[in-house]
Amino acid sequence: MDFTSCSGAAPLGAGYEPVLAHVTTEMRRTGCILPGPLSVHRVEVAERLAEIFPVAQRSVFFRTGSCATTAAVRLARAHTGVNLVLTNGYHGWHDWHLQDRPAQAGPGQRGVPLRPGPA
């Protein structure tokens, strides 16, 4: 459930009756609207994912897409040993998005190292 309404977007409007009815039904079924670590919603989604992707060993849920993307980048870097990540567009102000840059940047530019190096 998107409580911030995508920071402003509300394609169905406020108080759209079919959405309110579904939320009410789910609150009665599960006892809440905020899923905890072992909520009914998370268990159901994890079970569905295991059916779709039988090789998956577990499901991990994140609070935001940015948190999930950061975790994916960290896992990829740890698995491959490669720091460079190709990206396009705005993905937030995360360390992984800064990338490794050469110490000697072009005129008027400054390199932003991912890891602190010798002074």
mmCIF file of C-alpha atoms in Angstrom:
data_model
loop_
_atom_site.group_PDB
_atom_site.id
_atom_site.type_symbol
_atom_site.label_atom_id
_atom_site.label_comp_id
_atom_site.label_asym_id
_atom_site.label_seq_id
_atom_site.Cartn_x
_atom_site.Cartn_y
_atom_site.Cartn_z
ATOM 1 C CA MET A 1 0.000 0.000 0.000
ATOM 2 C CA ASP A 2 1.418 3.363 -0.992
ATOM 3 C CA PHE A 3 0.724 5.652 1.981
ATOM 4 C CA THR A 4 2.477 8.663 0.413
ATOM 5 C CA SER A 5 0.516 8.315 -2.830
ATOM 6 C CA CYS A 6 3.701 8.323 -4.913
ATOM 7 C CA SER A 7 4.567 11.701 -3.441
ATOM 8 C CA GLY A 8 1.543 13.286 -5.088
ATOM 9 C CA ALA A 9 0.152 11.016 -7.811
ATOM 10 C CA ALA A 10 -3.365 9.742 -7.134
ATOM 11 C CA PRO A 11 -4.609 8.136 -10.375
ATOM 12 C CA LEU A 12 -7.764 6.760 -8.726
ATOM 13 C CA GLY A 13 -8.508 9.896 -6.718
ATOM 14 C CA ALA A 14 -9.058 10.121 -2.977
ATOM 15 C CA GLY A 15 -11.557 7.813 -1.319
ATOM 16 C CA TYR A 16 -12.109 5.610 -4.395
ATOM 17 C CA GLU A 17 -14.755 3.166 -3.153
ATOM 18 C CA PRO A 18 -13.385 -0.084 -4.670
ATOM 19 C CA VAL A 19 -9.976 0.591 -3.088
ATOM 20 C CA LEU A 20 -11.523 1.462 0.282
ATOM 21 C CA ALA A 21 -13.609 -1.724 0.194
ATOM 22 C CA HIS A 22 -10.554 -3.870 -0.548
ATOM 23 C CA VAL A 23 -8.482 -2.201 2.192
ATOM 24 C CA THR A 24 -11.316 -2.742 4.677
ATOM 25 C CA THR A 25 -11.597 -6.414 3.700
ATOM 26 C CA GLU A 26 -7.829 -6.914 4.096
ATOM 27 C CA MET A 27 -7.817 -5.172 7.481
ATOM 28 C CA ARG A 28 -10.529 -7.542 8.697
ATOM 29 C CA ARG A 29 -8.696 -10.566 7.264
ATOM 30 C CA THR A 30 -5.205 -9.737 8.546
ATOM 31 C CA GLY A 31 -5.839 -7.425 11.500
ATOM 32 C CA CYS A 32 -3.805 -4.502 10.204
ATOM 33 C CA ILE A 33 -2.683 -2.505 7.187
ATOM 34 C CA LEU A 34 1.030 -2.276 8.016
ATOM 35 C CA PRO A 35 2.738 -5.598 7.263
ATOM 36 C CA GLY A 36 5.120 -6.756 9.954
ATOM 37 C CA PRO A 37 8.066 -9.107 9.337
ATOM 38 C CA LEU A 38 5.804 -12.181 9.421
ATOM 39 C CA SER A 39 2.539 -10.681 8.279
ATOM 40 C CA VAL A 40 -0.011 -12.688 6.312
ATOM 41 C CA HIS A 41 0.639 -10.505 3.250
ATOM 42 C CA ARG A 42 4.385 -11.089 3.243
ATOM 43 C CA VAL A 43 4.035 -14.834 3.751
ATOM 44 C CA GLU A 44 1.513 -15.037 0.897
ATOM 45 C CA VAL A 45 3.746 -13.055 -1.460
ATOM 46 C CA ALA A 46 6.825 -15.108 -0.492
ATOM 47 C CA GLU A 47 4.907 -18.338 -1.166
ATOM 48 C CA ARG A 48 3.763 -17.048 -4.570
ATOM 49 C CA LEU A 49 7.315 -16.021 -5.466
ATOM 50 C CA ALA A 50 8.597 -19.491 -4.497
ATOM 51 C CA GLU A 51 6.025 -21.035 -6.861
ATOM 52 C CA ILE A 52 7.054 -18.726 -9.712
ATOM 53 C CA PHE A 53 10.818 -18.973 -9.064
ATOM 54 C CA PRO A 54 11.505 -22.443 -7.598
ATOM 55 C CA VAL A 55 15.284 -21.784 -7.499
ATOM 56 C CA ALA A 56 14.821 -18.823 -5.124
ATOM 57 C CA GLN A 57 15.970 -19.737 -1.638
ATOM 58 C CA ARG A 58 14.221 -16.887 0.166
ATOM 59 C CA SER A 59 12.305 -13.657 -0.240
ATOM 60 C CA VAL A 60 13.474 -10.385 1.246
ATOM 61 C CA PHE A 61 11.195 -7.370 1.556
ATOM 62 C CA PHE A 62 12.439 -3.796 1.636
ATOM 63 C CA ARG A 63 10.771 -0.578 2.717
ATOM 64 C CA THR A 64 11.521 1.323 -0.502
ATOM 65 C CA GLY A 65 12.640 0.720 -4.049
ATOM 66 C CA SER A 66 15.808 2.670 -3.253
ATOM 67 C CA CYS A 67 16.635 0.287 -0.398
ATOM 68 C CA ALA A 68 16.020 -2.718 -2.659
ATOM 69 C CA THR A 69 18.172 -1.264 -5.447
ATOM 70 C CA THR A 70 20.992 -0.454 -3.025
ATOM 71 C CA ALA A 71 20.899 -4.018 -1.668
ATOM 72 C CA ALA A 72 20.945 -5.441 -5.213
ATOM 73 C CA VAL A 73 23.974 -3.287 -6.105
ATOM 74 C CA ARG A 74 25.816 -4.372 -2.945
ATOM 75 C CA LEU A 75 25.075 -8.045 -3.645
ATOM 76 C CA ALA A 76 26.174 -7.727 -7.274
ATOM 77 C CA ARG A 77 29.418 -6.002 -6.268
ATOM 78 C CA ALA A 78 30.164 -8.628 -3.608
ATOM 79 C CA HIS A 79 29.416 -11.483 -6.021
ATOM 80 C CA THR A 80 31.329 -10.129 -9.030
ATOM 81 C CA GLY A 81 34.048 -8.033 -7.399
ATOM 82 C CA VAL A 82 33.208 -5.248 -9.888
ATOM 83 C CA ASN A 83 32.405 -1.789 -8.507
ATOM 84 C CA LEU A 84 31.119 -0.143 -11.698
ATOM 85 C CA VAL A 85 27.332 -0.005 -12.065
ATOM 86 C CA LEU A 86 25.759 1.239 -15.276
ATOM 87 C CA THR A 87 22.812 3.476 -14.541
ATOM 88 C CA ASN A 88 20.552 5.977 -16.230
ATOM 89 C CA GLY A 89 18.300 8.631 -14.717
ATOM 90 C CA TYR A 90 17.803 9.681 -11.132
ATOM 91 C CA HIS A 91 18.083 6.952 -8.493
ATOM 92 C CA GLY A 92 18.490 9.015 -5.343
ATOM 93 C CA TRP A 93 21.476 10.133 -3.318
ATOM 94 C CA HIS A 94 22.982 6.779 -2.494
ATOM 95 C CA ASP A 95 26.672 5.950 -2.250
ATOM 96 C CA TRP A 96 26.403 3.266 -4.937
ATOM 97 C CA HIS A 97 25.086 5.893 -7.359
ATOM 98 C CA LEU A 98 28.198 8.066 -6.931
ATOM 99 C CA GLN A 99 30.343 5.330 -8.550
ATOM 100 C CA ASP A 100 34.103 5.048 -8.557
ATOM 101 C CA ARG A 101 35.606 7.954 -10.430
ATOM 102 C CA PRO A 102 39.258 8.434 -11.356
ATOM 103 C CA ALA A 103 41.298 10.581 -9.004
ATOM 104 C CA GLN A 104 42.237 12.829 -11.934
ATOM 105 C CA ALA A 105 38.982 14.166 -13.377
ATOM 106 C CA GLY A 106 38.661 16.557 -16.284
ATOM 107 C CA PRO A 107 38.907 20.372 -16.033
ATOM 108 C CA GLY A 108 36.413 21.766 -13.538
ATOM 109 C CA GLN A 109 35.413 18.283 -12.349
ATOM 110 C CA ARG A 110 36.254 16.489 -9.173
ATOM 111 C CA GLY A 111 36.506 12.731 -8.748
ATOM 112 C CA VAL A 112 34.272 11.176 -6.086
ATOM 113 C CA PRO A 113 35.861 7.966 -4.793
ATOM 114 C CA LEU A 114 33.606 5.202 -3.523
ATOM 115 C CA ARG A 115 36.159 4.203 -0.882
ATOM 116 C CA PRO A 116 38.545 6.544 0.930
ATOM 117 C CA GLY A 117 42.062 6.180 -0.419
ATOM 118 C CA PRO A 118 45.462 7.328 0.823
ATOM 119 C CA ALA A 119 45.799 11.071 1.320
#
